[in-house]
Every structure is written in C-alpha cells, then in structure tokens.
C-alpha cells in the first residue's frame, strides 16, 4: 500500500510536469525547441546549453539574486574577433519582469537561439552578430516565473516580487492566498446557485454566465477566485504575495506607493532589479532595448507619464521608423505611446533605459487574444480591438469554441461541484492558468519568431559610423586643410538626441593628433560650398559630435606641420575608428 502511494505520488509529479506539453522535462539541446514553455530551471539549463555550444561567442553571468535567492542570468553574445563588447553598439533584451508573463522569456531564448545557431550559416545573422554586442536577460522576475509554474495560479496572478507585505494590516504577512481547492494546479473561479444572484446561465453556452436584466430571476452568485479564508478573518483570499511591481521600482521618475501602486519602498529596492541595473550601468554601449511582457499586441514607447513632455522630434523619427516596421513584422501589433495610448506608470523600466542609459526602448506586449479564433472567415474583424474586446460575452463564446475545437479543451475547466467550508455547496471552474494571456503552444513558434524578428530589425539599425577623409589640401607650404566626414547609413544616431539635449553622457569625440603636427583650428563644416565652419574656440584638435541616423556630419581642420596625422573617432555607443593620413 505504501509503495503504491509512493508510485502514485511519483506519477503525479511526472504528470504535472508534462501536462498538455506546456513544459517538458526532456533533455534540452541546441537548437532549442519552441513547442512548449520552459520552467525557470529549464530556462537556466537552456542558457547553459547555449553557452556550452558557443563558448567563443557567449558569456553567461549571474547578474543578481532574487528575494528568494534565485539566480538571475544574463547571456551576452559578442564575437571577440570583431572587437570587444564595449566597442560595439549594445542591444539589450529582457522578459518576464512580471512573473506570469512567461512567453516573454521564450522570445528571449528564441532570439539567442537564432543568433547563435544561424551564425556562420545565414549572411544577415552573421553580419549582425559580428556588428553588435547583445545582452539578454530572459527572466527578470525569477521567483515569479518559478512560482507561476510550481504553484496554482490564474493567468494574471503572481506578477510581483516576493517581498511579503501586510496588505490588510492585520499583522500577518501574505497569510491568505487563493487556494487550489480541487488540486488541479489552477486558480479558477467559484460560483454558487442563488435565486437572488446577479447572473444566469448563458443560453448559448451553459459554461458561461450573463448578467440578469432588472426584474429577471437570477441563478448564480459569483464568489471570486478559488480559495478559502485561511486565517479565519471572515474574508477570502485578501492577502497574497507582495505587492511590489518590478516594473514600477526603477530609478527614474519613481513615485511612492500613494502615487504609484506597487512602487516598493524606494527605487531599486527589489534586490534582483538592483543587480540588473548594475549590470546595465556597466554597458554604456546599449543603444536599443526591448522589454517583453504580455499581453495585448503592442510595441510601446515612452514616455510613461505625460509630465515628462514629448521626446525630441528627431528621436521620435527613429522610434517611428523602428516601431512602424515592427507593426509590419508582427501583424496586428500596434506601435503606441505608453502614457497616451495605455496608462501612466512611474518608475518604469523603459523610462530608466531611455533616460539613464540613453537607449531607444520598446516594451513588447506579446499575444493578442483575438488570434484565438473560431469563426466564419466572412465575419468582419475590422472593429476588433484586442485590448477591449477581451471579456465580452460574444468573445467568451468564441474563445470557448476555440478551446473546444482548436486547443483540445486544454484552456478551460468545466464547472464542478465542491463543498466549501464557508459557502457550502459551490462550483469551481473557468479559464486555467495557461490560458488568456498565453498562446497555446501550437502558436508559440509564430509568436517568438516574429517578435525576435522585430528585435533583429532594430539590431540592424544600430549606428554604423564610417569615416572618410574627403579632402587633404595644401594651402600653404606648411599648412593643410583637412576635411573629414562621418557617415551613418542606419536609422539610429550615434547618440540619442535626448541624451545630447540633457547632457546625459559625453558626446562622441573626433580627435586629431600627430608628431610635429599642430591643429590650428577646427570645427563642424556646415556648408562645404561656402566654406562655412563653426569653429571651436579652445582645443580645436578635439571635437564633440553626434552622427545622425541616415546622415552625415563633416568637420574641417587647418593643420600645420608634416608627417602622419592620426584621426580618431570614439563613441560610447557607435564604436571607434582610427585613421592615418600623410601630410
Ligand atoms: Ca495580512
Ligand atoms: Ca484549482
Ligand atoms: Ca482571510
Ligand atoms: Ca485563501
Ligand atoms: Zn507586464
């Protein structure tokens, strides 16, 4: 009997790990597979496997530890043969800052897998790997991801950091979570038969309930999320984990709890976030960033609050160029402005990356529930708005049919009776954890591929500065006029306009030197037909500059002496160039 129980226990664990193919315990190999979701441990294993397969191109680091002491990994891709990391534009990608938004990590893994496995086989990817340095943190909220898989949850629960908080001020911390009463790994809904209830059975689909009209007889009362009153205070599920929202706790435009819910005690009080911020601060070359979330199908850009004012118009041009292309790469996704089109947030990661690092940043809101279709192809879809049509009765009926006929019934639990200690005879049922914000695994490949392609498009548009010495003219026995052009045929400038305007970090440097050579004067050439130059008054041998996207900037110098003139360009984000000219 004991042995039988043990066998049943083992069998249950195995079943839990492999339910519906959402997560597999098979050995993880390169190339990685994207027909299932990776648990936190499997993400770590996947990163180790990638690093082991490509030791020359990758670096695997633990950048910090979480509240529950889990390791936060970053995988860096850089080809040392084409230069050291910091001498190249940096591309930053992360995901799963909200614990429940798990497919964000699969996008990160897919992106890494694509760059590494296609390196040397695919011309475009080979060029991209050689050009930039890539910093990828697939799981920001490591505790969140772990608990999302191991604990019973809804598709929206378990977002925050594991910092216990007494939400109801009863002296107890996180004492009344929702409870998985039927032991199926999901937190579903509870309802009770009640002639005075506000809901009745939907005549079109008995699994759904619709509101009764005034005067109509009710049938059901909704009792909220599955659970009991754990601490016996008369309320059910009133104090679950946290809440510190890891995307409201960054060190720019932070606001306290009474302004911004989930803010935490002070900026970067999340210990894992602090580790990530330190990691990022050591990469001043980062010029583009993607942070993936779910859901809604959006590429959001900042600012996250109206009071920050508008972005510099030239930066908007850059974001528009990338964002509008992203809309085409990922059909249905929209390129939007955070505060204006969605809502305001303080202490947002995107603002941190934009303003402190000077990077162009997108928040990728993955997944559109409107892709879960079961309908006549003739039916109009023009008015569909993914953000707002999510919960209408019509939408729920369609979603259930999609569940029945396309997702093999894996997204929804039929209502089942349960004897509740407080409410008596009730029913438990509804959408499961792996529904609603996540694609069924059969759609995962498409989601990760297209979103990784959007990042790849941006990675192609990091600055590529070239230097041309387009004139060396003797104007006197010992005096030469030297004209230098810095050209960039990619969308991103060598430094963002915002960073220049706010003096966020030093501009690029153009420096001339040489033995026996003196730089008499120098400055930006604004009109080379009329010889108009903005001369720099002091130290003309060092010029501070910015190379625009899809453009150029030109300089003119008067140089005395003979010999080798050394011309150096140095940018924090766009690399270094060194040339020599014989005078
Ligand atoms: Ca409490
Ligand atoms: Ca349950
Ligand atoms: Ca309670
Ligand atoms: Ca509870
Ligand atoms: Zn999110």
XYZ file of C-alpha atoms and ligand atoms in Angstrom:
588
model
C 0.000 0.000 0.000
C 2.763 2.395 0.983
C 4.648 1.557 -2.202
C 1.537 2.086 -4.276
C 1.035 5.524 -2.703
C 4.630 6.392 -3.433
C 4.210 5.305 -7.053
C 1.087 7.404 -7.348
C 2.981 10.386 -5.918
C 5.784 9.949 -8.466
C 3.280 9.508 -11.265
C 1.509 12.710 -10.190
C 4.770 14.684 -10.288
C 5.567 13.335 -13.758
C 2.062 14.171 -14.945
C 2.236 17.694 -13.515
C 5.492 18.310 -15.369
C 4.172 17.196 -18.702
C 0.519 18.245 -18.683
C -0.529 19.260 -22.186
C 3.067 19.592 -23.338
C 3.227 23.008 -21.695
C 6.500 22.076 -20.171
C 8.757 19.151 -20.898
C 11.406 17.553 -18.770
C 13.313 16.182 -21.781
C 16.985 16.998 -22.007
C 17.428 20.437 -23.506
C 19.563 20.536 -26.634
C 20.709 23.083 -29.212
C 18.855 24.137 -31.315
C 16.284 24.886 -28.652
C 12.691 23.836 -29.257
C 9.743 26.176 -29.014
C 6.800 23.816 -28.861
C 6.484 24.163 -25.094
C 7.123 26.622 -22.256
C 10.321 26.491 -20.251
C 10.196 26.419 -16.451
C 12.671 28.674 -14.630
C 15.075 25.734 -14.199
C 14.731 24.843 -17.869
C 15.474 28.434 -18.929
C 18.674 28.288 -16.873
C 19.511 24.922 -18.410
C 18.804 26.269 -21.913
C 21.162 29.203 -21.320
C 23.882 26.861 -20.075
C 23.429 24.614 -23.093
C 23.662 27.598 -25.489
C 26.756 28.872 -23.714
C 28.367 25.442 -23.840
C 27.635 25.077 -27.551
C 29.007 28.541 -28.390
C 31.690 29.286 -25.769
C 33.596 31.676 -28.052
C 30.583 33.851 -28.824
C 28.867 33.901 -25.427
C 29.341 34.821 -21.815
C 26.954 33.547 -19.143
C 26.734 35.560 -15.936
C 24.673 35.718 -12.793
C 23.841 39.408 -12.531
C 21.986 39.215 -9.260
C 19.894 37.148 -6.928
C 16.236 37.460 -6.202
C 14.324 37.931 -2.961
C 14.173 34.146 -2.674
C 17.823 33.778 -3.641
C 17.298 32.511 -7.186
C 19.916 33.412 -9.761
C 19.207 35.954 -12.489
C 21.158 35.065 -15.604
C 22.356 37.216 -18.475
C 23.710 35.724 -21.663
C 25.961 38.060 -23.632
C 26.685 37.449 -27.287
C 29.796 39.086 -28.641
C 32.277 37.969 -31.256
C 35.694 38.911 -29.814
C 37.226 38.551 -33.280
C 35.331 41.647 -34.438
C 36.126 43.677 -31.322
C 35.448 43.871 -27.641
C 31.888 44.276 -26.359
C 32.044 47.916 -25.360
C 33.446 48.956 -28.730
C 30.165 47.949 -30.412
C 26.564 49.130 -30.174
C 24.758 47.239 -27.410
C 21.382 45.551 -27.905
C 19.542 44.793 -24.649
C 16.634 42.353 -24.458
C 14.764 41.071 -21.424
C 11.479 39.468 -20.481
C 9.220 38.140 -17.757
C 9.642 41.076 -15.356
C 6.063 40.250 -14.460
C 6.118 36.714 -13.098
C 3.076 35.485 -15.030
C 4.166 36.860 -18.430
C 6.187 33.810 -19.267
C 6.314 33.731 -23.076
C 8.496 36.854 -22.898
C 11.354 34.567 -21.865
C 10.717 32.259 -24.813
C 11.127 35.291 -27.124
C 14.493 35.991 -25.478
C 15.587 32.359 -25.785
C 14.430 32.223 -29.398
C 16.343 35.404 -30.186
C 19.537 33.955 -28.648
C 18.973 30.608 -30.362
C 18.541 32.342 -33.740
C 21.663 34.499 -33.456
C 23.826 31.584 -32.352
C 22.558 28.716 -34.499
C 22.411 30.844 -37.665
C 25.827 32.404 -37.125
C 28.037 31.338 -39.998
C 25.072 29.840 -41.909
C 22.988 32.894 -42.579
C 24.593 36.003 -44.031
C 22.303 38.512 -42.360
C 22.620 36.973 -38.891
C 26.382 36.526 -39.228
C 26.735 40.218 -40.010
C 24.510 41.153 -37.061
C 26.395 39.004 -34.572
C 29.676 40.498 -35.786
C 28.329 44.031 -35.572
C 26.693 44.396 -32.130
C 27.010 43.153 -28.572
C 23.825 41.507 -27.241
C 22.793 41.450 -23.599
C 19.852 39.174 -22.916
C 18.165 38.536 -19.562
C 15.367 36.068 -20.381
C 13.871 36.002 -16.872
C 13.929 39.194 -14.820
C 11.422 38.074 -12.180
C 12.918 34.658 -11.491
C 10.848 33.986 -8.366
C 7.725 34.964 -10.275
C 8.398 32.570 -13.142
C 9.257 29.759 -10.762
C 6.097 30.206 -8.693
C 3.954 30.615 -11.783
C 4.856 27.083 -12.864
C 5.027 25.351 -9.495
C 2.045 26.973 -7.747
C -1.597 27.113 -8.629
C -2.275 30.468 -10.303
C -4.599 32.374 -12.553
C -3.165 33.636 -15.847
C -2.776 37.057 -14.195
C -1.557 36.215 -10.711
C 1.936 36.096 -9.321
C 3.228 39.189 -11.118
C 5.183 40.884 -8.377
C 8.341 40.445 -6.355
C 8.404 38.136 -3.366
C 8.560 40.853 -0.739
C 5.970 39.985 1.881
C 3.564 42.789 2.662
C 0.671 43.011 5.075
C -1.974 44.174 2.585
C -4.864 44.255 5.076
C -2.816 45.473 8.086
C -3.792 42.631 10.364
C -0.226 41.999 11.493
C 0.130 38.934 9.267
C 2.117 38.883 6.032
C 0.808 37.161 2.887
C -1.437 34.963 5.043
C -4.371 34.393 2.710
C -3.509 33.437 -0.886
C -6.093 31.975 -3.246
C -6.184 28.203 -2.765
C -6.239 25.376 -5.263
C -9.225 23.622 -3.708
C -9.596 20.907 -6.341
C -5.852 20.366 -6.659
C -5.628 20.787 -10.446
C -2.806 23.373 -10.425
C -5.095 26.251 -11.386
C -6.803 29.025 -9.515
C -10.177 29.122 -11.224
C -13.452 30.766 -10.235
C -16.135 29.898 -7.684
C -19.883 30.282 -8.144
C -22.943 29.282 -6.137
C -26.544 28.569 -7.076
C -28.548 31.540 -5.839
C -32.031 32.630 -6.985
C -31.098 36.165 -5.891
C -27.799 36.128 -7.791
C -26.950 38.723 -10.415
C -26.098 36.114 -13.076
C -27.885 33.428 -15.031
C -26.673 30.655 -17.314
C -25.869 31.832 -20.842
C -28.467 30.093 -23.064
C -25.906 29.849 -25.865
C -23.180 28.201 -23.804
C -24.092 26.833 -20.371
C -20.497 27.204 -19.188
C -20.848 30.982 -19.296
C -22.941 33.277 -17.135
C -24.584 36.509 -18.221
C -25.942 39.338 -16.115
C -29.654 39.262 -15.387
C -31.750 42.194 -16.567
C -33.689 44.247 -13.973
C -36.685 42.184 -12.768
C -35.281 38.949 -14.177
C -34.713 35.960 -11.900
C -31.087 35.220 -11.034
C -29.380 31.867 -10.904
C -25.755 32.351 -9.832
C -23.643 34.422 -7.473
C -20.014 34.795 -8.371
C -17.660 34.204 -5.451
C -14.344 35.274 -6.970
C -11.117 33.323 -7.127
C -10.878 29.767 -5.886
C -9.962 29.705 -2.216
C -10.855 29.626 1.436
C -10.411 32.012 4.370
C -7.024 30.723 5.536
C -6.689 32.976 8.590
C -10.344 32.915 9.636
C -10.794 36.689 9.495
C -14.073 36.432 7.588
C -12.541 37.360 4.239
C -11.372 35.030 1.498
C -8.000 35.458 -0.271
C -7.395 39.017 0.976
C -3.600 38.966 1.328
C -1.466 37.113 -1.211
C 2.159 37.715 -2.257
C 3.687 41.205 -2.127
C 2.925 43.584 -3.762
C 5.985 45.215 -5.269
C 5.611 45.562 -9.022
C 9.086 45.104 -10.539
C 8.155 47.452 -13.361
C 7.343 50.361 -11.007
C 10.530 50.255 -8.993
C 13.226 51.611 -11.334
C 15.447 54.588 -10.677
C 13.870 57.165 -12.952
C 10.648 59.101 -12.354
C 9.893 56.840 -9.410
C 6.925 57.768 -7.214
C 5.898 56.391 -3.819
C 3.131 53.878 -3.171
C 0.463 56.567 -2.643
C 1.055 57.787 -6.210
C 2.074 54.549 -7.905
C 0.743 51.233 -6.619
C 3.458 48.575 -6.384
C 6.249 51.178 -6.227
C 8.170 49.496 -3.406
C 9.850 51.365 -0.537
C 12.328 53.283 -2.714
C 13.798 52.972 -6.253
C 15.521 49.637 -6.893
C 14.507 48.206 -3.526
C 13.945 44.962 -5.446
C 17.293 43.237 -4.883
C 17.269 41.443 -8.231
C 16.390 44.687 -10.016
C 19.354 46.387 -8.377
C 21.612 43.641 -9.749
C 20.214 44.110 -13.242
C 20.580 47.898 -13.014
C 24.245 47.474 -12.015
C 24.762 45.125 -14.958
C 23.191 47.613 -17.362
C 25.166 50.552 -15.981
C 28.351 48.696 -16.922
C 27.189 48.587 -20.560
C 27.148 52.241 -21.651
C 27.170 50.966 -25.248
C 23.499 49.887 -25.033
C 21.573 51.921 -27.611
C 18.436 49.844 -28.157
C 16.369 47.936 -25.629
C 13.395 45.587 -25.719
C 11.499 44.511 -22.605
C 8.890 41.837 -23.299
C 5.609 41.465 -21.432
C 2.154 40.091 -22.130
C -0.407 40.910 -23.406
C -2.310 42.981 -25.969
C -0.135 43.002 -29.095
C 1.734 46.288 -28.749
C 5.133 47.860 -29.146
C 5.052 50.654 -26.601
C 7.471 53.516 -26.425
C 7.886 56.146 -23.714
C 7.447 58.427 -22.078
C 5.406 56.641 -19.437
C 3.981 59.829 -17.964
C 2.656 62.942 -19.651
C 4.598 65.253 -17.348
C 7.887 64.126 -18.884
C 6.934 66.006 -22.041
C 7.478 64.835 -25.575
C 10.527 63.024 -26.881
C 12.904 65.033 -29.044
C 11.356 65.096 -32.561
C 14.476 63.506 -34.042
C 14.245 60.644 -31.540
C 10.575 60.220 -32.424
C 11.665 59.818 -36.067
C 13.940 56.957 -35.029
C 11.288 55.266 -32.868
C 8.676 55.703 -35.605
C 10.941 54.125 -38.174
C 11.508 51.070 -35.991
C 8.004 50.924 -34.482
C 6.169 51.167 -37.800
C 8.310 48.408 -39.237
C 7.608 46.296 -36.153
C 3.887 46.653 -36.896
C 4.528 45.017 -40.269
C 6.805 42.311 -38.913
C 4.258 41.286 -36.269
C 0.813 41.590 -37.876
C -1.866 43.045 -35.626
C 0.555 44.538 -33.115
C 0.360 48.282 -32.748
C 3.100 50.801 -32.113
C 1.861 53.087 -29.316
C 2.929 55.620 -26.690
C 2.738 54.329 -23.117
C 1.104 57.161 -21.167
C -1.039 58.393 -24.032
C -2.416 55.192 -25.501
C -2.318 52.956 -22.442
C -1.829 54.476 -18.987
C 0.760 56.333 -16.912
C 3.369 54.487 -14.900
C 6.094 55.734 -12.575
C 9.401 54.001 -12.043
C 9.014 52.163 -15.351
C 11.945 50.196 -16.775
C 11.539 51.717 -20.249
C 11.929 55.235 -18.856
C 15.034 54.108 -16.980
C 16.615 52.750 -20.154
C 15.602 55.789 -22.247
C 16.748 58.416 -19.794
C 19.614 56.962 -17.775
C 21.217 54.775 -20.446
C 20.152 56.856 -23.433
C 18.813 53.837 -25.305
C 15.821 53.652 -27.634
C 13.398 51.391 -25.794
C 10.363 49.335 -26.715
C 8.071 47.410 -24.421
C 6.758 44.430 -26.364
C 3.295 43.382 -25.165
C 3.103 39.876 -26.577
C -0.001 37.987 -27.644
C -3.389 39.046 -28.921
C -6.366 37.089 -27.644
C -8.028 37.836 -30.987
C -5.729 35.218 -32.540
C -7.727 32.577 -30.641
C -10.323 32.414 -33.360
C -13.175 30.108 -34.194
C -15.338 31.904 -36.699
C -16.634 32.150 -40.202
C -13.938 33.707 -42.410
C -16.570 36.081 -43.796
C -17.121 37.577 -40.383
C -15.818 41.100 -40.111
C -12.869 41.660 -37.842
C -12.230 45.337 -38.568
C -13.670 46.707 -35.347
C -11.819 44.224 -33.245
C -9.828 45.864 -30.548
C -7.756 43.353 -28.719
C -7.350 45.387 -25.588
C -11.027 45.964 -25.002
C -12.922 43.098 -26.550
C -11.314 40.529 -24.245
C -14.266 39.820 -21.985
C -17.496 40.434 -23.877
C -19.998 37.567 -23.870
C -19.646 37.127 -27.606
C -15.897 36.977 -27.293
C -16.071 34.425 -24.469
C -18.366 32.176 -26.517
C -15.932 32.237 -29.394
C -12.988 31.655 -27.076
C -14.720 28.596 -25.631
C -15.298 27.175 -29.104
C -11.660 27.838 -29.899
C -10.829 25.973 -26.692
C -13.066 23.060 -27.637
C -12.106 22.647 -31.291
C -8.589 24.071 -31.632
C -6.969 23.900 -28.194
C -8.376 20.429 -27.423
C -10.181 21.712 -24.334
C -6.928 22.484 -22.542
C -7.684 26.101 -21.668
C -10.930 25.790 -19.756
C -12.141 23.793 -16.720
C -15.741 22.641 -16.727
C -17.710 23.670 -13.631
C -17.607 21.000 -10.915
C -19.267 20.793 -7.532
C -17.251 21.448 -4.399
C -18.108 21.517 -0.710
C -16.756 24.841 0.564
C -16.164 25.380 4.320
C -17.740 28.855 4.230
C -20.091 28.855 1.229
C -21.342 25.253 1.346
C -22.165 23.598 -1.968
C -20.459 25.620 -4.740
C -18.959 25.051 -8.186
C -15.381 25.603 -9.354
C -14.498 26.159 -12.990
C -13.317 28.601 -15.636
C -10.166 29.557 -17.538
C -6.972 27.823 -16.456
C -3.554 29.282 -15.639
C -2.069 28.603 -19.092
C -4.851 30.484 -20.897
C -5.925 34.009 -21.750
C -2.554 35.787 -21.851
C -0.508 32.965 -23.323
C -0.753 31.339 -26.726
C -1.396 27.615 -26.787
C 1.996 26.019 -27.549
C 0.982 25.393 -31.166
C 1.039 29.178 -31.718
C 4.186 29.818 -29.701
C 6.634 29.329 -32.559
C 4.962 32.043 -34.626
C 4.910 34.479 -31.704
C 8.545 34.037 -30.737
C 9.785 34.093 -34.328
C 8.027 37.283 -35.357
C 8.880 39.183 -32.180
C 12.514 38.102 -32.324
C 12.469 39.315 -35.950
C 11.357 42.742 -34.721
C 14.371 42.883 -32.394
C 16.588 41.755 -35.261
C 15.268 44.597 -37.436
C 16.216 47.070 -34.701
C 19.603 45.412 -34.234
C 20.279 46.041 -37.929
C 19.561 49.727 -37.398
C 22.146 50.405 -34.698
C 24.603 53.092 -35.856
C 27.329 52.098 -38.315
C 29.686 55.028 -38.474
C 32.268 55.237 -41.233
C 34.958 57.849 -41.586
C 36.046 59.440 -44.858
C 38.887 61.890 -45.112
C 37.484 63.534 -48.199
C 39.945 66.354 -48.616
C 43.599 66.977 -47.774
C 44.576 70.217 -49.478
C 47.841 72.064 -49.241
C 47.021 75.715 -48.826
C 50.499 76.897 -47.903
C 53.993 75.437 -47.592
C 53.396 74.193 -44.085
C 49.607 74.350 -43.839
C 46.938 71.843 -44.891
C 43.178 71.854 -44.898
C 41.689 68.524 -43.858
C 38.035 67.656 -44.242
C 36.551 64.647 -42.519
C 33.132 63.129 -42.955
C 31.415 60.784 -40.507
C 28.680 58.835 -42.279
C 25.988 56.628 -40.757
C 23.569 54.824 -43.069
C 21.497 53.236 -40.284
C 18.416 54.659 -38.530
C 19.870 55.233 -35.077
C 22.225 58.163 -34.475
C 25.487 57.609 -32.619
C 23.879 59.097 -29.508
C 20.206 59.854 -28.877
C 19.027 63.469 -29.245
C 17.575 63.267 -25.766
C 20.987 62.379 -24.365
C 22.611 65.288 -26.196
C 19.941 67.715 -25.028
C 20.104 66.607 -21.399
C 23.884 66.040 -21.455
C 23.121 62.546 -20.191
C 26.598 61.320 -21.137
C 29.581 62.567 -23.182
C 29.104 63.089 -26.895
C 31.307 61.345 -29.451
C 34.859 62.595 -29.834
C 36.744 63.336 -33.034
C 40.410 63.785 -32.178
C 43.367 64.765 -34.365
C 46.990 64.326 -33.363
C 50.437 63.617 -34.780
C 54.147 64.101 -34.159
C 55.248 67.558 -35.227
C 51.706 68.422 -36.172
C 49.622 71.216 -34.749
C 45.909 71.682 -35.184
C 45.481 75.426 -35.774
C 41.701 75.473 -35.998
C 38.798 73.118 -36.449
C 35.073 72.847 -36.310
C 31.952 71.461 -37.892
C 31.657 72.183 -41.590
C 28.103 73.320 -42.156
C 28.384 74.299 -45.812
C 31.279 72.949 -47.834
C 30.498 75.064 -50.910
C 30.710 78.323 -48.992
C 33.351 77.091 -46.539
C 31.157 77.749 -43.528
C 32.628 76.292 -40.362
C 31.516 76.519 -36.732
C 34.983 76.863 -35.249
C 35.601 75.535 -31.783
C 37.415 78.187 -29.797
C 39.551 76.081 -27.486
C 41.339 72.796 -28.158
C 40.308 72.523 -31.813
C 42.041 69.119 -32.023
C 39.158 67.604 -30.024
C 35.646 67.970 -31.421
C 32.464 66.775 -29.715
C 29.944 65.387 -32.129
C 26.876 63.333 -32.888
C 26.458 61.404 -36.127
C 22.781 61.463 -37.162
C 20.889 58.410 -38.398
C 20.687 58.079 -42.196
C 23.064 61.023 -42.451
C 26.464 62.549 -42.039
C 28.412 65.198 -40.219
C 31.515 66.961 -41.595
C 34.491 68.667 -39.984
C 37.229 70.921 -41.246
C 40.672 71.425 -39.732
C 43.638 73.635 -40.539
C 46.763 71.692 -39.715
C 50.377 72.834 -39.678
C 53.412 70.545 -39.909
C 54.302 67.414 -41.789
C 54.078 63.702 -41.056
C 51.364 61.294 -40.016
C 48.075 62.849 -38.970
C 46.151 60.456 -36.722
C 42.359 60.837 -36.757
C 40.369 59.061 -34.085
C 36.619 58.820 -33.648
C 35.296 57.468 -30.399
C 31.673 56.982 -29.440
C 30.202 55.440 -26.328
C 27.580 53.641 -28.423
C 28.834 53.604 -32.001
C 32.339 52.210 -31.638
C 35.769 53.526 -32.505
C 37.599 54.339 -35.750
C 41.219 55.265 -36.254
C 42.782 56.507 -39.493
C 46.083 57.973 -40.575
C 46.787 60.498 -43.307
C 50.191 61.569 -44.556
C 50.622 65.313 -44.715
Ca -2.216 40.483 6.259
Ca -7.993 24.654 -8.910
Ca -8.823 35.677 5.252
Ca -7.174 31.754 0.735
Zn 3.928 43.137 -17.820
